[in-house]
Each structure stands twice: as C-alpha cells, then as structure tokens.
Tab-separated table of N, CA, C and O in Angstrom:
chain	number	residue	atom	x	y	z
M	1	MET	N	240.367	9.168	29.851
M	1	MET	CA	238.702	8.418	30.045
M	1	MET	C	239.002	6.824	29.963
M	1	MET	O	239.849	6.198	29.355
M	2	THR	N	238.352	6.254	30.805
M	2	THR	CA	238.333	4.625	30.907
M	2	THR	C	237.559	3.858	30.016
M	2	THR	O	236.768	4.734	29.225
M	3	PRO	N	237.800	2.829	29.782
M	3	PRO	CA	236.709	1.937	29.032
M	3	PRO	C	235.356	1.682	28.997
M	3	PRO	O	234.406	2.203	28.261
M	4	GLN	N	235.299	1.897	30.753
M	4	GLN	CA	234.155	1.881	31.195
M	4	GLN	C	233.007	3.217	31.423
M	4	GLN	O	231.974	3.512	30.736
M	5	GLU	N	234.034	4.408	30.914
M	5	GLU	CA	233.533	5.691	30.743
M	5	GLU	C	232.904	5.937	29.245
M	5	GLU	O	231.711	6.687	29.068
M	6	LEU	N	234.320	4.878	28.562
M	6	LEU	CA	233.674	5.222	27.482
M	6	LEU	C	232.326	4.731	26.768
M	6	LEU	O	231.468	5.374	26.325
M	7	ARG	N	232.189	3.262	27.270
M	7	ARG	CA	230.873	2.570	26.772
M	7	ARG	C	230.106	3.160	28.134
M	7	ARG	O	228.781	3.384	27.140
M	8	ALA	N	230.449	3.845	28.575
M	8	ALA	CA	228.554	4.562	29.429
M	8	ALA	C	228.671	5.996	28.583
M	8	ALA	O	227.369	5.843	28.740
M	9	LEU	N	229.168	6.307	28.554
M	9	LEU	CA	229.200	7.950	27.503
M	9	LEU	C	228.215	7.566	26.583
M	9	LEU	O	227.506	7.682	26.037
M	10	CYS	N	228.704	6.242	24.965
M	10	CYS	CA	228.298	5.595	24.169
M	10	CYS	C	226.645	5.442	24.638
M	10	CYS	O	225.699	5.857	23.580
M	11	LEU	N	226.042	5.075	25.679
M	11	LEU	CA	225.128	4.722	26.045
M	11	LEU	C	224.247	5.218	26.848
M	11	LEU	O	223.201	5.339	26.519
M	12	SER	N	224.793	6.595	26.699
M	12	SER	CA	224.372	7.251	26.992
M	12	SER	C	223.111	8.426	26.650
M	12	SER	O	222.050	9.017	27.122
M	13	PHE	N	223.613	8.187	25.389
M	13	PHE	CA	222.380	8.370	24.180
M	13	PHE	C	221.089	7.708	23.332
M	13	PHE	O	221.375	6.785	24.009
M	14	ASN	N	220.105	8.575	23.705
M	14	ASN	CA	218.802	8.020	23.418
M	14	ASN	C	218.675	7.237	22.521
M	14	ASN	O	219.167	7.304	21.610
M	15	ALA	N	218.341	6.062	22.605
M	15	ALA	CA	218.173	4.532	21.794
M	15	ALA	C	219.680	4.148	21.528
M	15	ALA	O	219.712	3.252	20.269
M	16	ALA	N	220.688	4.643	22.198
M	16	ALA	CA	222.028	4.193	21.945
M	16	ALA	C	222.215	2.475	22.178
M	16	ALA	O	221.350	2.025	23.642
M	17	VAL	N	222.648	1.647	21.431
M	17	VAL	CA	222.674	0.149	21.981
M	17	VAL	C	224.130	0.059	21.585
M	17	VAL	O	224.943	0.529	20.991
M	18	GLU	N	224.406	-1.259	22.104
M	18	GLU	CA	226.196	-1.557	22.378
M	18	GLU	C	226.226	-3.245	21.526
M	18	GLU	O	224.723	-3.859	21.894
M	19	GLU	N	226.263	-3.484	20.526
M	19	GLU	CA	226.333	-4.887	19.675
M	19	GLU	C	228.043	-5.354	19.222
M	19	GLU	O	228.753	-4.542	19.542
M	20	PHE	N	227.855	-6.470	18.732
M	20	PHE	CA	229.028	-7.184	18.783
M	20	PHE	C	228.851	-7.780	17.405
M	20	PHE	O	229.146	-9.082	16.918
M	21	PRO	N	228.575	-7.453	16.037
M	21	PRO	CA	228.884	-7.985	14.930
M	21	PRO	C	230.130	-8.321	14.152
M	21	PRO	O	229.729	-9.491	13.725
M	22	PHE	N	230.978	-8.298	14.809
M	22	PHE	CA	232.363	-8.373	14.440
M	22	PHE	C	232.838	-8.862	15.064
M	22	PHE	O	233.261	-10.390	14.645
M	23	ASN	N	232.889	-9.182	16.330
M	23	ASN	CA	233.648	-10.011	17.487
M	23	ASN	C	233.406	-9.728	18.790
M	23	ASN	O	233.082	-8.839	19.088
M	24	PRO	N	233.674	-10.453	19.548
M	24	PRO	CA	232.572	-10.634	20.767
M	24	PRO	C	234.164	-9.276	21.638
M	24	PRO	O	233.661	-8.317	22.570
M	25	GLU	N	235.173	-8.958	21.307
M	25	GLU	CA	236.435	-7.621	21.650
M	25	GLU	C	235.949	-6.423	21.355
M	25	GLU	O	236.112	-5.597	21.377
M	26	THR	N	234.664	-6.514	19.982
M	26	THR	CA	234.752	-5.095	19.562
M	26	THR	C	233.591	-5.019	19.633
M	26	THR	O	232.206	-4.897	18.986
M	27	SER	N	233.396	-3.606	20.306
M	27	SER	CA	232.198	-3.073	20.518
M	27	SER	C	231.606	-1.852	19.492
M	27	SER	O	232.498	-1.086	18.763
M	28	VAL	N	229.808	-2.255	19.031
M	28	VAL	CA	229.566	-1.333	17.836
M	28	VAL	C	228.681	-0.751	18.510
M	28	VAL	O	227.533	-1.231	19.067
M	29	PHE	N	228.677	0.449	19.026
M	29	PHE	CA	227.798	1.272	19.450
M	29	PHE	C	226.820	2.276	18.107
M	29	PHE	O	227.495	2.876	17.374
M	30	LYS	N	225.317	1.478	18.527
M	30	LYS	CA	224.429	1.829	17.135
M	30	LYS	C	223.449	2.960	17.686
M	30	LYS	O	222.793	3.081	18.965
M	31	VAL	N	222.958	3.786	16.630
M	31	VAL	CA	221.380	4.267	17.327
M	31	VAL	C	220.472	3.824	15.953
M	31	VAL	O	220.751	4.291	14.673
M	32	LEU	N	219.372	3.543	16.235
M	32	LEU	CA	218.414	2.945	15.584
M	32	LEU	C	219.104	2.013	14.530
M	32	LEU	O	218.414	2.349	13.013
M	33	GLY	N	220.230	1.165	14.493
M	33	GLY	CA	220.558	0.262	13.662
M	33	GLY	C	222.117	0.956	12.810
M	33	GLY	O	222.600	0.494	12.116
M	34	LYS	N	222.038	2.109	13.015
M	34	LYS	CA	223.016	2.877	12.177
M	34	LYS	C	224.758	3.510	13.206
M	34	LYS	O	224.252	3.576	14.083
M	35	MET	N	225.409	2.700	13.109
M	35	MET	CA	226.516	2.789	14.013
M	35	MET	C	227.439	4.480	13.412
M	35	MET	O	227.131	4.922	13.005
M	36	PHE	N	227.337	5.215	15.213
M	36	PHE	CA	227.999	5.755	15.853
M	36	PHE	C	229.017	5.621	16.388
M	36	PHE	O	230.493	6.959	16.428
M	37	ALA	N	229.993	4.827	16.745
M	37	ALA	CA	231.120	4.615	17.385
M	37	ALA	C	231.559	3.002	17.414
M	37	ALA	O	230.722	2.352	17.147
M	38	LEU	N	232.881	2.511	17.567
M	38	LEU	CA	233.162	1.791	17.027
M	38	LEU	C	234.764	1.711	17.716
M	38	LEU	O	235.549	2.436	17.816
M	39	SER	N	234.393	0.247	18.986
M	39	SER	CA	236.138	0.608	19.877
M	39	SER	C	236.413	-0.763	20.515
M	39	SER	O	235.317	-1.705	20.383
M	40	SER	N	237.560	-1.133	20.149
M	40	SER	CA	238.077	-2.701	21.120
M	40	SER	C	238.639	-1.991	22.291
M	40	SER	O	239.705	-1.652	22.860
M	41	LEU	N	237.291	-1.872	23.831
M	41	LEU	CA	237.308	-1.562	24.620
M	41	LEU	C	238.764	-1.903	26.078
M	41	LEU	O	239.097	-1.303	26.384
M	42	ASP	N	239.129	-2.979	25.032
M	42	ASP	CA	240.502	-3.325	26.031
M	42	ASP	C	241.656	-3.521	25.114
M	42	ASP	O	242.822	-3.984	26.032
M	43	GLY	N	241.243	-2.211	24.076
M	43	GLY	CA	242.563	-2.335	23.275
M	43	GLY	C	243.219	-1.441	23.950
M	43	GLY	O	242.859	-0.412	24.713
M	44	GLN	N	244.591	-1.609	23.729
M	44	GLN	CA	246.154	-0.698	24.738
M	44	GLN	C	246.703	0.360	23.079
M	44	GLN	O	247.489	-0.619	22.089
M	45	PRO	N	246.706	1.247	22.870
M	45	PRO	CA	245.961	2.016	23.749
M	45	PRO	C	244.330	2.171	23.665
M	45	PRO	O	244.258	1.825	22.487
M	46	LEU	N	243.661	2.852	24.354
M	46	LEU	CA	241.989	2.594	23.893
M	46	LEU	C	241.868	3.692	22.654
M	46	LEU	O	242.368	5.156	22.786
M	47	THR	N	241.093	2.951	21.972
M	47	THR	CA	240.629	4.419	20.368
M	47	THR	C	239.401	4.082	20.150
M	47	THR	O	238.487	2.894	20.852
M	48	VAL	N	238.800	4.880	19.383
M	48	VAL	CA	237.188	4.347	19.382
M	48	VAL	C	237.095	5.169	17.379
M	48	VAL	O	237.603	6.289	17.662
M	49	ASN	N	236.318	4.846	16.672
M	49	ASN	CA	236.258	5.508	15.748
M	49	ASN	C	234.555	6.190	15.276
M	49	ASN	O	234.063	5.574	15.931
M	50	LEU	N	235.030	7.065	15.320
M	50	LEU	CA	233.439	8.247	15.298
M	50	LEU	C	233.801	9.007	14.203
M	50	LEU	O	234.572	9.392	12.957
M	51	LYS	N	232.294	9.244	13.788
M	51	LYS	CA	231.962	9.586	12.363
M	51	LYS	C	232.489	11.030	12.654
M	51	LYS	O	232.140	11.188	13.880
M	52	CYS	N	232.740	12.273	11.576
M	52	CYS	CA	232.876	13.392	11.824
M	52	CYS	C	232.555	13.926	10.308
M	52	CYS	O	232.701	13.398	9.256
M	53	ASP	N	232.226	15.549	10.523
M	53	ASP	CA	232.115	16.236	9.113
M	53	ASP	C	233.269	16.391	8.580
M	53	ASP	O	234.757	16.363	9.445
M	54	PRO	N	233.719	15.828	6.962
M	54	PRO	CA	234.515	15.877	6.252
M	54	PRO	C	235.625	17.520	6.609
M	54	PRO	O	236.901	16.926	7.128
M	55	GLU	N	235.243	18.059	6.541
M	55	GLU	CA	235.769	19.253	7.263
M	55	GLU	C	236.569	19.280	8.535
M	55	GLU	O	237.877	19.837	9.066
M	56	ASP	N	235.858	19.139	9.135
M	56	ASP	CA	236.214	18.987	10.866
M	56	ASP	C	237.241	17.825	10.633
M	56	ASP	O	238.154	18.054	12.373
M	57	ALA	N	236.983	16.909	10.125
M	57	ALA	CA	238.067	15.488	10.458
M	57	ALA	C	239.448	16.155	9.959
M	57	ALA	O	239.966	15.775	10.514
M	58	VAL	N	239.254	16.785	9.024
M	58	VAL	CA	240.771	16.964	8.538
M	58	VAL	C	241.318	18.015	9.638
M	58	VAL	O	242.594	17.975	9.806
M	59	ARG	N	240.560	18.965	10.216
M	59	ARG	CA	241.432	19.961	11.468
M	59	ARG	C	241.295	19.114	12.183
M	59	ARG	O	242.443	19.660	12.662
M	60	LEU	N	240.755	18.875	12.937
M	60	LEU	CA	241.338	17.884	14.074
M	60	LEU	C	242.569	16.975	13.658
M	60	LEU	O	243.659	16.787	14.522
M	61	ARG	N	242.871	16.362	12.951
M	61	ARG	CA	243.979	15.306	12.272
M	61	ARG	C	245.101	16.230	12.544
M	61	ARG	O	246.200	16.249	12.827
M	62	ASP	N	244.802	17.372	12.018
M	62	ASP	CA	246.042	18.542	11.789
M	62	ASP	C	246.249	18.988	13.381
M	62	ASP	O	247.246	18.660	13.823
M	63	GLU	N	245.046	18.936	14.173
M	63	GLU	CA	245.547	20.030	15.437
M	63	GLU	C	245.951	18.889	16.078
M	63	GLU	O	246.744	19.328	17.072
M	64	TYR	N	245.813	17.535	16.023
M	64	TYR	CA	245.609	16.594	17.317
M	64	TYR	C	246.638	15.564	16.090
M	64	TYR	O	246.405	14.210	16.219
M	65	ASP	N	247.914	15.881	15.843
M	65	ASP	CA	248.639	14.949	15.389
M	65	ASP	C	248.866	13.260	16.040
M	65	ASP	O	249.616	13.390	16.787
M	66	GLY	N	248.496	12.804	15.205
M	66	GLY	CA	248.976	11.297	15.603
M	66	GLY	C	247.901	10.191	16.651
M	66	GLY	O	247.847	9.566	16.875
M	67	LEU	N	247.177	11.799	17.426
M	67	LEU	CA	246.114	10.927	18.091
M	67	LEU	C	244.787	11.299	17.574
M	67	LEU	O	243.978	10.672	18.092
M	68	ILE	N	244.763	11.815	16.608
M	68	ILE	CA	243.334	11.844	15.745
M	68	ILE	C	243.675	11.471	14.146
M	68	ILE	O	244.399	12.037	13.740
M	69	VAL	N	243.708	10.805	13.805
M	69	VAL	CA	243.807	10.059	12.439
M	69	VAL	C	242.847	9.674	11.395
M	69	VAL	O	241.417	9.051	12.006
M	70	PRO	N	242.964	9.338	10.718
M	70	PRO	CA	241.285	8.508	9.621
M	70	PRO	C	241.344	7.616	10.118
M	70	PRO	O	241.951	6.800	10.614
M	71	GLY	N	239.827	7.333	10.208
M	71	GLY	CA	239.524	5.913	10.615
M	71	GLY	C	239.660	5.381	9.912
M	71	GLY	O	239.743	4.692	8.909
M	72	TRP	N	240.452	3.910	10.929
M	72	TRP	CA	240.839	2.448	10.318
M	72	TRP	C	239.917	1.801	10.300
M	72	TRP	O	238.931	1.470	10.922
M	73	HIS	N	240.000	0.936	9.027
M	73	HIS	CA	239.169	0.130	8.482
M	73	HIS	C	238.213	0.827	8.005
M	73	HIS	O	236.833	0.267	7.692
M	74	MET	N	237.996	2.350	7.581
M	74	MET	CA	236.472	2.915	7.557
M	74	MET	C	237.060	4.155	6.645
M	74	MET	O	237.676	4.201	5.932
M	75	ASN	N	235.452	4.301	5.552
M	75	ASN	CA	235.561	5.948	5.043
M	75	ASN	C	236.537	6.794	5.930
M	75	ASN	O	235.983	7.421	6.666
M	76	LYS	N	237.921	6.717	5.223
M	76	LYS	CA	238.626	7.984	5.846
M	76	LYS	C	238.218	9.721	5.501
M	76	LYS	O	238.806	10.602	6.206
M	77	ARG	N	236.973	9.578	4.792
M	77	ARG	CA	236.955	10.785	4.653
M	77	ARG	C	236.108	11.319	5.862
M	77	ARG	O	235.741	12.457	6.114
M	78	HIS	N	234.696	10.602	6.889
M	78	HIS	CA	233.827	10.911	7.312
M	78	HIS	C	234.262	10.324	8.145
M	78	HIS	O	233.382	10.396	9.374
M	79	TRP	N	235.512	9.247	9.181
M	79	TRP	CA	235.651	8.906	10.051
M	79	TRP	C	237.104	8.551	10.755
M	79	TRP	O	237.495	8.964	9.781
M	80	ASN	N	237.180	9.255	11.848
M	80	ASN	CA	238.097	9.348	12.440
M	80	ASN	C	238.487	8.289	13.461
M	80	ASN	O	237.276	7.933	14.128
M	81	THR	N	240.218	8.457	13.918
M	81	THR	CA	240.118	7.176	14.730
M	81	THR	C	240.444	8.073	15.810
M	81	THR	O	241.852	8.888	15.464
M	82	VAL	N	240.300	8.352	17.409
M	82	VAL	CA	240.558	9.198	18.378
M	82	VAL	C	241.241	7.844	19.049
M	82	VAL	O	240.720	6.862	19.772
M	83	THR	N	242.350	8.312	19.526
M	83	THR	CA	243.202	7.741	20.997
M	83	THR	C	242.745	8.272	22.071
M	83	THR	O	242.560	9.674	22.333
M	84	VAL	N	241.597	7.706	22.772
M	84	VAL	CA	241.328	8.278	24.184
M	84	VAL	C	241.940	8.780	25.319
M	84	VAL	O	241.511	9.792	25.598
M	85	GLY	N	242.570	7.950	25.441
M	85	GLY	CA	243.724	8.490	26.822
M	85	GLY	C	244.290	9.033	27.309
M	85	GLY	O	244.925	9.830	27.781
M	86	ARG	N	244.810	9.857	26.002
M	86	ARG	CA	245.854	10.653	25.542
M	86	ARG	C	245.000	12.067	25.093
M	86	ARG	O	245.889	12.816	25.123
M	87	LEU	N	243.867	11.995	25.239
M	87	LEU	CA	243.339	13.429	24.760
M	87	LEU	C	242.390	13.759	26.247
M	87	LEU	O	241.881	12.834	26.616
M	88	PRO	N	242.029	14.962	26.319
M	88	PRO	CA	241.266	15.552	26.933
M	88	PRO	C	240.398	14.840	27.174
M	88	PRO	O	239.200	14.756	25.609
M	89	GLY	N	239.165	14.260	28.163
M	89	GLY	CA	238.198	14.106	28.198
M	89	GLY	C	236.975	14.992	27.784
M	89	GLY	O	236.210	14.464	26.803
M	90	ALA	N	236.957	16.036	28.041
M	90	ALA	CA	235.872	16.954	27.357
M	90	ALA	C	236.322	16.810	25.905
M	90	ALA	O	234.715	16.335	25.196
M	91	LEU	N	237.188	17.192	25.212
M	91	LEU	CA	236.923	16.640	23.900
M	91	LEU	C	236.426	15.344	23.056
M	91	LEU	O	235.716	15.472	22.300
M	92	VAL	N	237.176	14.720	23.655
M	92	VAL	CA	236.047	13.153	23.578
M	92	VAL	C	235.189	13.224	23.533
M	92	VAL	O	234.196	12.306	22.777
M	93	ARG	N	234.302	13.416	24.629
M	93	ARG	CA	232.641	13.248	25.011
M	93	ARG	C	231.894	14.040	24.094
M	93	ARG	O	231.018	13.944	23.039
M	94	GLU	N	233.084	15.494	23.117
M	94	GLU	CA	231.847	16.415	22.630
M	94	GLU	C	232.279	15.458	20.919
M	94	GLU	O	231.106	15.413	20.599
M	95	LEU	N	233.364	14.940	20.761
M	95	LEU	CA	233.576	14.242	19.745
M	95	LEU	C	232.549	12.732	19.341
M	95	LEU	O	231.831	12.560	18.312
M	96	VAL	N	232.584	11.916	20.445
M	96	VAL	CA	231.607	11.174	20.457
M	96	VAL	C	229.814	11.910	20.799
M	96	VAL	O	229.355	11.390	19.822
M	97	GLU	N	229.698	12.511	21.176
M	97	GLU	CA	228.716	13.686	20.951
M	97	GLU	C	228.116	13.794	19.012
M	97	GLU	O	226.929	13.709	19.049
M	98	ASP	N	229.016	14.469	19.076
M	98	ASP	CA	228.995	14.944	17.327
M	98	ASP	C	228.885	14.119	16.365
M	98	ASP	O	228.052	13.827	15.607
M	99	SER	N	229.605	12.868	17.126
M	99	SER	CA	229.651	11.474	15.990
M	99	SER	C	227.870	11.198	16.022
M	99	SER	O	227.343	10.968	15.095
M	100	TYR	N	226.964	11.095	17.509
M	100	TYR	CA	226.011	10.661	17.074
M	100	TYR	C	225.286	11.100	16.713
M	100	TYR	O	224.346	11.093	16.081
M	101	ASP	N	225.108	12.868	16.867
M	101	ASP	CA	224.310	14.068	16.206
M	101	ASP	C	224.099	13.698	14.783
M	101	ASP	O	223.493	14.170	13.897
M	102	LEU	N	225.525	13.497	14.253
M	102	LEU	CA	225.676	13.547	12.465
M	102	LEU	C	225.216	11.850	12.112
M	102	LEU	O	224.397	12.074	11.037
M	103	VAL	N	224.842	11.209	12.942
M	103	VAL	CA	224.288	9.438	12.715
M	103	VAL	C	223.108	10.098	12.727
M	103	VAL	O	221.709	9.964	11.822
M	104	VAL	N	221.875	10.509	13.918
M	104	VAL	CA	220.833	11.139	14.003
M	104	VAL	C	220.451	11.794	12.935
M	104	VAL	O	218.912	11.796	12.039
M	105	ALA	N	220.887	12.771	12.138
M	105	ALA	CA	220.871	13.742	11.264
M	105	ALA	C	220.495	13.137	9.942
M	105	ALA	O	219.696	13.521	9.154
M	106	GLY	N	221.375	11.740	9.538
M	106	GLY	CA	220.860	10.917	8.493
M	106	GLY	C	219.998	10.536	8.577
M	106	GLY	O	219.604	9.626	7.784
M	107	LEU	N	218.871	9.965	9.862
M	107	LEU	CA	217.986	8.929	9.793
M	107	LEU	C	217.077	9.630	9.530
M	107	LEU	O	216.547	10.868	8.951
M	108	PRO	N	215.861	8.660	8.719
M	108	PRO	CA	214.951	9.266	8.133
M	108	PRO	C	213.863	10.068	8.856
M	108	PRO	O	214.294	10.100	10.147
M	109	ARG	N	213.700	11.262	8.656
M	109	ARG	CA	212.352	12.135	9.511
M	109	ARG	C	211.596	11.889	10.737
M	109	ARG	O	212.032	12.169	11.872
M	110	ALA	N	210.890	10.512	10.359
M	110	ALA	CA	209.945	9.545	10.955
M	110	ALA	C	210.423	9.497	12.723
M	110	ALA	O	210.708	9.309	13.359
M	111	GLU	N	211.674	8.898	11.993
M	111	GLU	CA	212.888	7.697	13.170
M	111	GLU	C	213.006	9.037	14.043
M	111	GLU	O	213.490	8.967	15.480
M	112	ARG	N	214.006	10.380	13.374
M	112	ARG	CA	214.590	11.661	14.299
M	112	ARG	C	213.487	11.764	15.175
M	112	ARG	O	213.522	11.771	16.732
M	113	LEU	N	212.234	11.449	14.490
M	113	LEU	CA	211.257	12.609	15.082
M	113	LEU	C	210.622	11.227	16.691
M	113	LEU	O	210.214	11.827	17.832
M	114	ARG	N	211.004	10.526	16.200
M	114	ARG	CA	210.738	9.017	17.331
M	114	ARG	C	212.005	8.984	18.469
M	114	ARG	O	211.170	8.584	19.873
M	115	LEU	N	212.949	9.607	18.531
M	115	LEU	CA	213.748	9.628	19.088
M	115	LEU	C	213.419	11.086	19.808
M	115	LEU	O	213.829	10.540	21.086
M	116	ASP	N	212.985	12.166	19.512
M	116	ASP	CA	212.671	12.894	19.999
M	116	ASP	C	211.195	12.674	21.376
M	116	ASP	O	211.372	13.910	22.566
M	117	ARG	N	210.912	11.868	21.237
M	117	ARG	CA	209.781	11.267	21.991
M	117	ARG	C	210.161	10.643	23.523
M	117	ARG	O	211.113	10.338	23.029
M	118	PRO	N	209.954	11.059	24.338
M	118	PRO	CA	210.223	10.428	26.185
M	118	PRO	C	209.422	8.893	25.782
M	118	PRO	O	209.103	8.477	25.025
C-alpha cells in the first residue's frame, strides 16, 4: 500500500477528515473530531498508528512481531503502530476500518446517528 492509497483509504470513511495539528508532515485522520489514524505519509518505512481493541492489539503484536508494535507516543494498550508496506494490503485495510469503527462506537449516540444519515 502506498502513502496515497493509505490517505485515500482513511478519507473514504463517512465524515473522515485529514488535519495537521502537530506539524505539516504528520497526517491525523479524524471522524467528528476524534482521531482514528496518524501517519507521517512520507516516512520510511510507511507506518500508521491505529486504535485497536486491547486484546486484539496484543494478539496482533505477537502474530506480526516487529511489524505491528505498541503505538509510538500513544496509549500502548489501545494503539498499535503498523508497518504498512510490509503487511498485506487487505490486513491494513481491515485494521484501519477497525480503528475507525472503534472511534465511532465511542462517540455520543446523537453523533453516531448523524453519521448514518446520507
């Protein structure tokens, strides 16, 4: 997966936006003001921080040793850093979608309902 494909994937979700609150190099993808992905899209290797269920986070770190690690500069229990280019694209897409879904699930009910409307 290329940086452009990762950006397009993150922006394909309902109400997703890209912001640069930290510096011009770090893309932060949010849904209704809540972050679900963070990446330096020009980084080598390309990595992305994604929210993850704590039990799944540990399992993924064990299964993809060195390619999925505790979230860099994030809450290590809830965030993983994923090395994008060295993992199957389908897995990366699934992890990004899971991150988005976890963040949406934590939004107030009224905001979740707004997302479901066309």
